[in-house]
PDB file of C-alpha atoms in Angstrom:
ATOM      1  CA  UNK A  15      64.038 149.874  73.168  1.00  0.00           C
ATOM      2  CA  UNK A  16      62.390 151.941  75.872  1.00  0.00           C
ATOM      3  CA  UNK A  17      60.909 155.317  74.882  1.00  0.00           C
ATOM      4  CA  UNK A  18      63.508 157.613  76.310  1.00  0.00           C
ATOM      5  CA  UNK A  19      65.021 160.494  74.623  1.00  0.00           C
ATOM      6  CA  UNK A  20      67.361 163.262  75.529  1.00  0.00           C
ATOM      7  CA  UNK A  21      67.895 166.625  74.481  1.00  0.00           C
ATOM      8  CA  UNK A  22      70.121 168.098  73.245  1.00  0.00           C
ATOM      9  CA  UNK A  23      72.079 165.268  72.219  1.00  0.00           C
ATOM     10  CA  UNK A  24      75.336 167.647  72.272  1.00  0.00           C
ATOM     11  CA  UNK A  25      75.936 171.077  73.600  1.00  0.00           C
ATOM     12  CA  UNK A  26      78.986 173.244  73.705  1.00  0.00           C
ATOM     13  CA  UNK A  27      78.584 176.213  76.459  1.00  0.00           C
ATOM     14  CA  UNK A  28      81.182 178.266  78.101  1.00  0.00           C
ATOM     15  CA  UNK A  29      81.895 178.403  81.940  1.00  0.00           C
ATOM     16  CA  UNK A  30      79.172 180.466  84.259  1.00  0.00           C
ATOM     17  CA  UNK A  31      76.180 179.871  81.829  1.00  0.00           C
ATOM     18  CA  UNK A  32      73.237 177.842  82.732  1.00  0.00           C
ATOM     19  CA  UNK A  33      72.678 174.773  80.995  1.00  0.00           C
ATOM     20  CA  UNK A  34      69.262 172.303  81.058  1.00  0.00           C
ATOM     21  CA  UNK A  35      69.139 168.850  79.953  1.00  0.00           C
ATOM     22  CA  UNK A  36      65.651 167.272  79.045  1.00  0.00           C
ATOM     23  CA  UNK A  37      65.051 163.641  79.576  1.00  0.00           C
ATOM     24  CA  UNK A  38      61.657 162.551  78.276  1.00  0.00           C
ATOM     25  CA  UNK A  39      59.942 159.000  78.547  1.00  0.00           C
ATOM     26  CA  UNK A  40      56.868 157.606  76.977  1.00  0.00           C
ATOM     27  CA  UNK A  41      56.991 154.338  79.294  1.00  0.00           C
ATOM     28  CA  UNK A  42      55.037 155.982  82.401  1.00  0.00           C
ATOM     29  CA  UNK A  43      57.652 154.904  84.581  1.00  0.00           C
ATOM     30  CA  UNK A  44      57.740 156.267  88.048  1.00  0.00           C
ATOM     31  CA  UNK A  45      61.695 156.372  88.959  1.00  0.00           C
ATOM     32  CA  UNK A  46      63.860 158.611  86.725  1.00  0.00           C
ATOM     33  CA  UNK A  47      67.644 159.299  87.154  1.00  0.00           C
ATOM     34  CA  UNK A  48      70.453 161.232  85.799  1.00  0.00           C
ATOM     35  CA  UNK A  49      74.174 160.015  85.659  1.00  0.00           C
ATOM     36  CA  UNK A  50      77.184 161.247  84.577  1.00  0.00           C
ATOM     37  CA  UNK A  51      79.743 159.287  82.896  1.00  0.00           C
ATOM     38  CA  UNK A  52      83.578 160.084  82.816  1.00  0.00           C
ATOM     39  CA  UNK A  53      86.590 158.280  81.862  1.00  0.00           C
ATOM     40  CA  UNK A  54      87.894 156.413  84.960  1.00  0.00           C
ATOM     41  CA  UNK A  55      84.840 156.758  86.998  1.00  0.00           C
ATOM     42  CA  UNK A  56      81.772 154.799  85.199  1.00  0.00           C
ATOM     43  CA  UNK A  57      78.800 156.174  85.765  1.00  0.00           C
ATOM     44  CA  UNK A  58      77.825 158.116  88.646  1.00  0.00           C
ATOM     45  CA  UNK A  59      74.153 159.158  90.093  1.00  0.00           C
ATOM     46  CA  UNK A  60      73.777 162.622  90.155  1.00  0.00           C
ATOM     47  CA  UNK A  61      70.024 162.957  91.006  1.00  0.00           C
ATOM     48  CA  UNK A  62      66.997 160.717  91.259  1.00  0.00           C
ATOM     49  CA  UNK A  63      63.141 161.020  91.140  1.00  0.00           C
ATOM     50  CA  UNK A  64      60.599 158.611  92.426  1.00  0.00           C
ATOM     51  CA  UNK A  65      57.483 160.773  91.287  1.00  0.00           C
ATOM     52  CA  UNK A  66      56.429 163.909  90.327  1.00  0.00           C
ATOM     53  CA  UNK A  67      58.012 166.278  92.354  1.00  0.00           C
ATOM     54  CA  UNK A  68      59.931 163.905  94.186  1.00  0.00           C
ATOM     55  CA  UNK A  69      63.579 164.174  94.001  1.00  0.00           C
ATOM     56  CA  UNK A  70      66.680 163.161  95.963  1.00  0.00           C
ATOM     57  CA  UNK A  71      70.527 163.684  95.772  1.00  0.00           C
ATOM     58  CA  UNK A  72      72.672 160.977  94.431  1.00  0.00           C
ATOM     59  CA  UNK A  73      76.538 160.200  94.980  1.00  0.00           C
ATOM     60  CA  UNK A  74      77.489 163.380  92.888  1.00  0.00           C
ATOM     61  CA  UNK A  75      75.011 166.023  93.060  1.00  0.00           C
ATOM     62  CA  UNK A  76      76.955 169.313  94.012  1.00  0.00           C
ATOM     63  CA  UNK A  77      76.533 172.036  91.386  1.00  0.00           C
ATOM     64  CA  UNK A  78      73.257 170.359  89.795  1.00  0.00           C
ATOM     65  CA  UNK A  79      69.260 170.641  90.508  1.00  0.00           C
ATOM     66  CA  UNK A  80      66.578 168.776  89.256  1.00  0.00           C
ATOM     67  CA  UNK A  81      62.957 169.128  88.517  1.00  0.00           C
ATOM     68  CA  UNK A  82      60.158 166.930  87.768  1.00  0.00           C
ATOM     69  CA  UNK A  83      56.650 168.313  87.206  1.00  0.00           C
ATOM     70  CA  UNK A  84      55.394 165.604  84.857  1.00  0.00           C
ATOM     71  CA  UNK A  85      55.833 161.659  84.859  1.00  0.00           C
ATOM     72  CA  UNK A  86      57.423 161.938  81.561  1.00  0.00           C
ATOM     73  CA  UNK A  87      60.250 164.810  81.825  1.00  0.00           C
ATOM     74  CA  UNK A  88      62.866 165.085  83.947  1.00  0.00           C
ATOM     75  CA  UNK A  89      64.780 168.137  83.909  1.00  0.00           C
ATOM     76  CA  UNK A  90      68.875 168.465  84.964  1.00  0.00           C
ATOM     77  CA  UNK A  91      69.983 172.053  85.323  1.00  0.00           C
ATOM     78  CA  UNK A  92      73.690 173.518  85.825  1.00  0.00           C
ATOM     79  CA  UNK A  93      72.907 176.501  87.253  1.00  0.00           C
ATOM     80  CA  UNK A  94      76.168 178.131  86.589  1.00  0.00           C
ATOM     81  CA  UNK A  95      78.375 175.497  84.123  1.00  0.00           C
ATOM     82  CA  UNK A  96      82.218 174.649  85.312  1.00  0.00           C
ATOM     83  CA  UNK A  97      84.527 172.659  82.894  1.00  0.00           C
ATOM     84  CA  UNK A  98      84.761 169.753  85.438  1.00  0.00           C
ATOM     85  CA  UNK A  99      80.805 169.438  84.209  1.00  0.00           C
ATOM     86  CA  UNK A 100      82.032 168.426  80.848  1.00  0.00           C
ATOM     87  CA  UNK A 101      81.188 164.958  80.317  1.00  0.00           C
ATOM     88  CA  UNK A 102      78.396 162.577  79.133  1.00  0.00           C
ATOM     89  CA  UNK A 103      75.063 162.758  80.607  1.00  0.00           C
ATOM     90  CA  UNK A 104      72.609 159.716  80.826  1.00  0.00           C
ATOM     91  CA  UNK A 105      69.180 159.661  81.912  1.00  0.00           C
ATOM     92  CA  UNK A 106      67.553 156.301  82.955  1.00  0.00           C
ATOM     93  CA  UNK A 107      63.968 155.113  84.388  1.00  0.00           C
ATOM     94  CA  UNK A 108      62.827 152.496  86.129  1.00  0.00           C
ATOM     95  CA  UNK A 109      59.542 150.892  87.454  1.00  0.00           C
ATOM     96  CA  UNK A 110      59.595 149.915  91.468  1.00  0.00           C
ATOM     97  CA  UNK A 111      59.174 146.031  91.651  1.00  0.00           C
ATOM     98  CA  UNK A 112      58.372 143.725  94.680  1.00  0.00           C
ATOM     99  CA  UNK A 113      61.677 142.772  96.398  1.00  0.00           C
ATOM    100  CA  UNK A 114      63.558 145.970  96.130  1.00  0.00           C
ATOM    101  CA  UNK A 115      66.873 145.218  93.916  1.00  0.00           C
ATOM    102  CA  UNK A 116      65.208 143.670  91.317  1.00  0.00           C
ATOM    103  CA  UNK A 117      64.420 146.832  89.291  1.00  0.00           C
ATOM    104  CA  UNK A 118      66.024 147.382  85.841  1.00  0.00           C
ATOM    105  CA  UNK A 119      66.962 150.642  84.300  1.00  0.00           C
ATOM    106  CA  UNK A 120      66.615 151.777  81.147  1.00  0.00           C
ATOM    107  CA  UNK A 121      69.151 154.336  79.754  1.00  0.00           C
ATOM    108  CA  UNK A 122      68.518 156.915  77.080  1.00  0.00           C
ATOM    109  CA  UNK A 123      71.112 157.737  74.501  1.00  0.00           C
ATOM    110  CA  UNK A 124      72.989 160.218  76.482  1.00  0.00           C
ATOM    111  CA  UNK A 125      73.851 163.991  76.039  1.00  0.00           C
ATOM    112  CA  UNK A 126      77.367 165.184  75.550  1.00  0.00           C
ATOM    113  CA  UNK A 127      78.238 168.522  77.165  1.00  0.00           C
ATOM    114  CA  UNK A 128      81.430 170.510  76.497  1.00  0.00           C
ATOM    115  CA  UNK A 129      81.896 173.422  79.012  1.00  0.00           C
ATOM    116  CA  UNK A 130      84.749 175.580  77.954  1.00  0.00           C
TER     117      UNK A 130
ATOM    118  CA  UNK B 250      78.699 149.947  99.846  1.00  0.00           C
ATOM    119  CA  UNK B 251      78.961 146.495  98.496  1.00  0.00           C
ATOM    120  CA  UNK B 252      81.691 146.858  95.670  1.00  0.00           C
ATOM    121  CA  UNK B 253      82.382 144.367  92.913  1.00  0.00           C
ATOM    122  CA  UNK B 254      85.726 143.534  91.190  1.00  0.00           C
ATOM    123  CA  UNK B 255      86.058 142.704  87.273  1.00  0.00           C
ATOM    124  CA  UNK B 256      89.030 142.345  85.000  1.00  0.00           C
ATOM    125  CA  UNK B 257      89.856 145.523  83.097  1.00  0.00           C
ATOM    126  CA  UNK B 258      89.229 143.653  79.705  1.00  0.00           C
ATOM    127  CA  UNK B 259      88.860 140.262  77.858  1.00  0.00           C
ATOM    128  CA  UNK B 260      89.248 139.007  74.597  1.00  0.00           C
ATOM    129  CA  UNK B 261      87.076 136.432  72.702  1.00  0.00           C
ATOM    130  CA  UNK B 262      86.863 134.943  69.539  1.00  0.00           C
ATOM    131  CA  UNK B 263      83.607 135.227  67.579  1.00  0.00           C
ATOM    132  CA  UNK B 264      81.031 132.250  67.940  1.00  0.00           C
ATOM    133  CA  UNK B 265      83.268 130.842  71.020  1.00  0.00           C
ATOM    134  CA  UNK B 266      81.508 131.051  74.456  1.00  0.00           C
ATOM    135  CA  UNK B 267      82.433 134.033  76.976  1.00  0.00           C
ATOM    136  CA  UNK B 268      82.602 133.949  80.732  1.00  0.00           C
ATOM    137  CA  UNK B 269      83.018 137.233  82.329  1.00  0.00           C
ATOM    138  CA  UNK B 270      83.689 136.873  85.921  1.00  0.00           C
ATOM    139  CA  UNK B 271      82.867 139.145  88.700  1.00  0.00           C
ATOM    140  CA  UNK B 272      83.967 138.828  92.546  1.00  0.00           C
ATOM    141  CA  UNK B 273      81.566 140.557  95.336  1.00  0.00           C
ATOM    142  CA  UNK B 274      82.673 139.285  98.464  1.00  0.00           C
ATOM    143  CA  UNK B 275      80.872 141.942 100.498  1.00  0.00           C
ATOM    144  CA  UNK B 276      77.543 140.934  99.188  1.00  0.00           C
ATOM    145  CA  UNK B 277      74.555 141.273 101.507  1.00  0.00           C
ATOM    146  CA  UNK B 278      71.870 138.834 101.994  1.00  0.00           C
ATOM    147  CA  UNK B 279      69.303 141.128  99.784  1.00  0.00           C
ATOM    148  CA  UNK B 280      71.569 142.531  96.974  1.00  0.00           C
ATOM    149  CA  UNK B 281      70.459 141.438  93.767  1.00  0.00           C
ATOM    150  CA  UNK B 282      73.303 141.010  90.906  1.00  0.00           C
ATOM    151  CA  UNK B 283      72.676 142.776  87.889  1.00  0.00           C
ATOM    152  CA  UNK B 284      74.421 142.639  84.918  1.00  0.00           C
ATOM    153  CA  UNK B 285      74.612 145.381  82.190  1.00  0.00           C
ATOM    154  CA  UNK B 286      76.658 146.235  79.098  1.00  0.00           C
ATOM    155  CA  UNK B 287      77.364 149.162  77.057  1.00  0.00           C
ATOM    156  CA  UNK B 288      78.100 149.371  73.449  1.00  0.00           C
ATOM    157  CA  UNK B 289      80.335 152.070  71.990  1.00  0.00           C
ATOM    158  CA  UNK B 290      78.602 155.708  72.018  1.00  0.00           C
ATOM    159  CA  UNK B 291      75.081 154.110  73.599  1.00  0.00           C
ATOM    160  CA  UNK B 292      73.672 154.165  77.008  1.00  0.00           C
ATOM    161  CA  UNK B 293      73.917 151.062  79.177  1.00  0.00           C
ATOM    162  CA  UNK B 294      71.694 148.021  78.676  1.00  0.00           C
ATOM    163  CA  UNK B 295      70.091 145.645  80.967  1.00  0.00           C
ATOM    164  CA  UNK B 296      71.548 141.985  80.233  1.00  0.00           C
ATOM    165  CA  UNK B 297      70.290 140.130  83.345  1.00  0.00           C
ATOM    166  CA  UNK B 298      70.122 139.653  86.876  1.00  0.00           C
ATOM    167  CA  UNK B 299      69.757 137.285  89.993  1.00  0.00           C
ATOM    168  CA  UNK B 300      69.610 136.598  93.348  1.00  0.00           C
ATOM    169  CA  UNK B 301      70.991 132.987  94.351  1.00  0.00           C
ATOM    170  CA  UNK B 302      69.929 130.907  91.675  1.00  0.00           C
ATOM    171  CA  UNK B 303      71.332 130.907  88.145  1.00  0.00           C
ATOM    172  CA  UNK B 304      69.389 132.704  85.668  1.00  0.00           C
ATOM    173  CA  UNK B 305      68.953 132.268  81.601  1.00  0.00           C
ATOM    174  CA  UNK B 306      67.324 134.653  79.313  1.00  0.00           C
ATOM    175  CA  UNK B 307      67.591 135.083  75.405  1.00  0.00           C
ATOM    176  CA  UNK B 308      70.904 137.161  75.950  1.00  0.00           C
ATOM    177  CA  UNK B 309      72.876 135.332  78.297  1.00  0.00           C
ATOM    178  CA  UNK B 310      73.285 133.135  81.634  1.00  0.00           C
ATOM    179  CA  UNK B 311      74.311 134.231  84.940  1.00  0.00           C
ATOM    180  CA  UNK B 312      76.257 131.809  87.143  1.00  0.00           C
ATOM    181  CA  UNK B 313      76.114 132.533  90.702  1.00  0.00           C
ATOM    182  CA  UNK B 314      77.973 130.657  93.505  1.00  0.00           C
ATOM    183  CA  UNK B 315      76.627 129.240  96.258  1.00  0.00           C
ATOM    184  CA  UNK B 316      78.034 131.669  98.649  1.00  0.00           C
ATOM    185  CA  UNK B 317      77.030 134.508  96.507  1.00  0.00           C
ATOM    186  CA  UNK B 318      80.884 135.739  96.865  1.00  0.00           C
ATOM    187  CA  UNK B 319      80.911 135.658  92.720  1.00  0.00           C
ATOM    188  CA  UNK B 320      79.358 135.375  89.603  1.00  0.00           C
ATOM    189  CA  UNK B 321      79.738 134.677  85.975  1.00  0.00           C
ATOM    190  CA  UNK B 322      78.145 136.305  82.815  1.00  0.00           C
ATOM    191  CA  UNK B 323      77.989 133.536  80.104  1.00  0.00           C
ATOM    192  CA  UNK B 324      77.475 134.607  76.554  1.00  0.00           C
ATOM    193  CA  UNK B 325      77.202 131.506  74.650  1.00  0.00           C
ATOM    194  CA  UNK B 326      78.293 132.288  71.285  1.00  0.00           C
ATOM    195  CA  UNK B 327      79.976 135.593  71.291  1.00  0.00           C
ATOM    196  CA  UNK B 328      79.350 137.812  68.031  1.00  0.00           C
ATOM    197  CA  UNK B 329      81.057 141.017  67.123  1.00  0.00           C
ATOM    198  CA  UNK B 330      78.322 142.912  68.296  1.00  0.00           C
ATOM    199  CA  UNK B 331      78.782 141.456  71.558  1.00  0.00           C
ATOM    200  CA  UNK B 332      81.914 143.874  72.005  1.00  0.00           C
ATOM    201  CA  UNK B 333      81.199 146.196  74.947  1.00  0.00           C
ATOM    202  CA  UNK B 334      81.843 147.133  78.300  1.00  0.00           C
ATOM    203  CA  UNK B 335      79.964 144.862  80.646  1.00  0.00           C
ATOM    204  CA  UNK B 336      79.332 145.976  84.308  1.00  0.00           C
ATOM    205  CA  UNK B 337      78.674 143.822  87.298  1.00  0.00           C
ATOM    206  CA  UNK B 338      76.591 145.664  89.682  1.00  0.00           C
ATOM    207  CA  UNK B 339      74.876 145.021  93.349  1.00  0.00           C
ATOM    208  CA  UNK B 340      71.572 146.701  93.498  1.00  0.00           C
ATOM    209  CA  UNK B 341      70.471 147.674  97.296  1.00  0.00           C
ATOM    210  CA  UNK B 342      67.324 149.035  97.473  1.00  0.00           C
ATOM    211  CA  UNK B 343      67.793 150.137  93.553  1.00  0.00           C
ATOM    212  CA  UNK B 344      70.791 151.900  94.275  1.00  0.00           C
ATOM    213  CA  UNK B 345      73.035 150.954  91.744  1.00  0.00           C
ATOM    214  CA  UNK B 346      76.877 151.795  91.868  1.00  0.00           C
ATOM    215  CA  UNK B 347      78.712 151.116  88.269  1.00  0.00           C
ATOM    216  CA  UNK B 348      82.399 150.668  88.314  1.00  0.00           C
ATOM    217  CA  UNK B 349      84.706 150.347  85.631  1.00  0.00           C
ATOM    218  CA  UNK B 350      83.441 147.451  84.375  1.00  0.00           C
ATOM    219  CA  UNK B 351      85.188 144.780  81.692  1.00  0.00           C
ATOM    220  CA  UNK B 352      85.739 145.794  78.190  1.00  0.00           C
ATOM    221  CA  UNK B 353      85.227 142.696  76.045  1.00  0.00           C
ATOM    222  CA  UNK B 354      86.696 142.622  72.544  1.00  0.00           C
ATOM    223  CA  UNK B 355      85.522 140.234  70.186  1.00  0.00           C
ATOM    224  CA  UNK B 356      87.800 138.957  67.435  1.00  0.00           C
ATOM    225  CA  UNK B 357      86.835 137.586  63.891  1.00  0.00           C
TER     226      UNK B 357
END
């Protein structure tokens, strides 16, 4: 299994509070991703990073920010959590390969977030 | 964005082969076809990918139609541990869009 950990694994918080989720990898992969998974929507990309301090928005980035100060860590922050951000959050990593489209992503175990 | 279409659910008997279909009629020439699966309460895991030719690995086989508008993931002998949601995804410049996938049930 790829060395990817997510913390916390479960979190309950209240609307309006800030929340930070952490993804840590030991594989030294260059790319890192944050997805959310909701019933009926599959996985949707929130933000991704293609290197230290290099990040970009995904499909559903509103209300989220990210930071990557080290290769191994990718943080997802909900500045002011809302009930619509209740979801399961997955981190993933990948390494660029020649022939874009061949990269495979390795996923972490997920974080269940409940915003009351 | 190129999209894929999969059946919502399929059933299989244990130790029998399973063929999971995927339609991707709007695929572009540089899109790779990837399959991932997600076991209950886990993150997705990579299964296999290909471009034009059929592919085999220790987990499964991928059969790609000659016109690339469809593909089939083949599990040669389903086990109870293969019960999962299987996602067919087109990978374009490392942009992967997950759909709802096919929920595979394996009966003993």
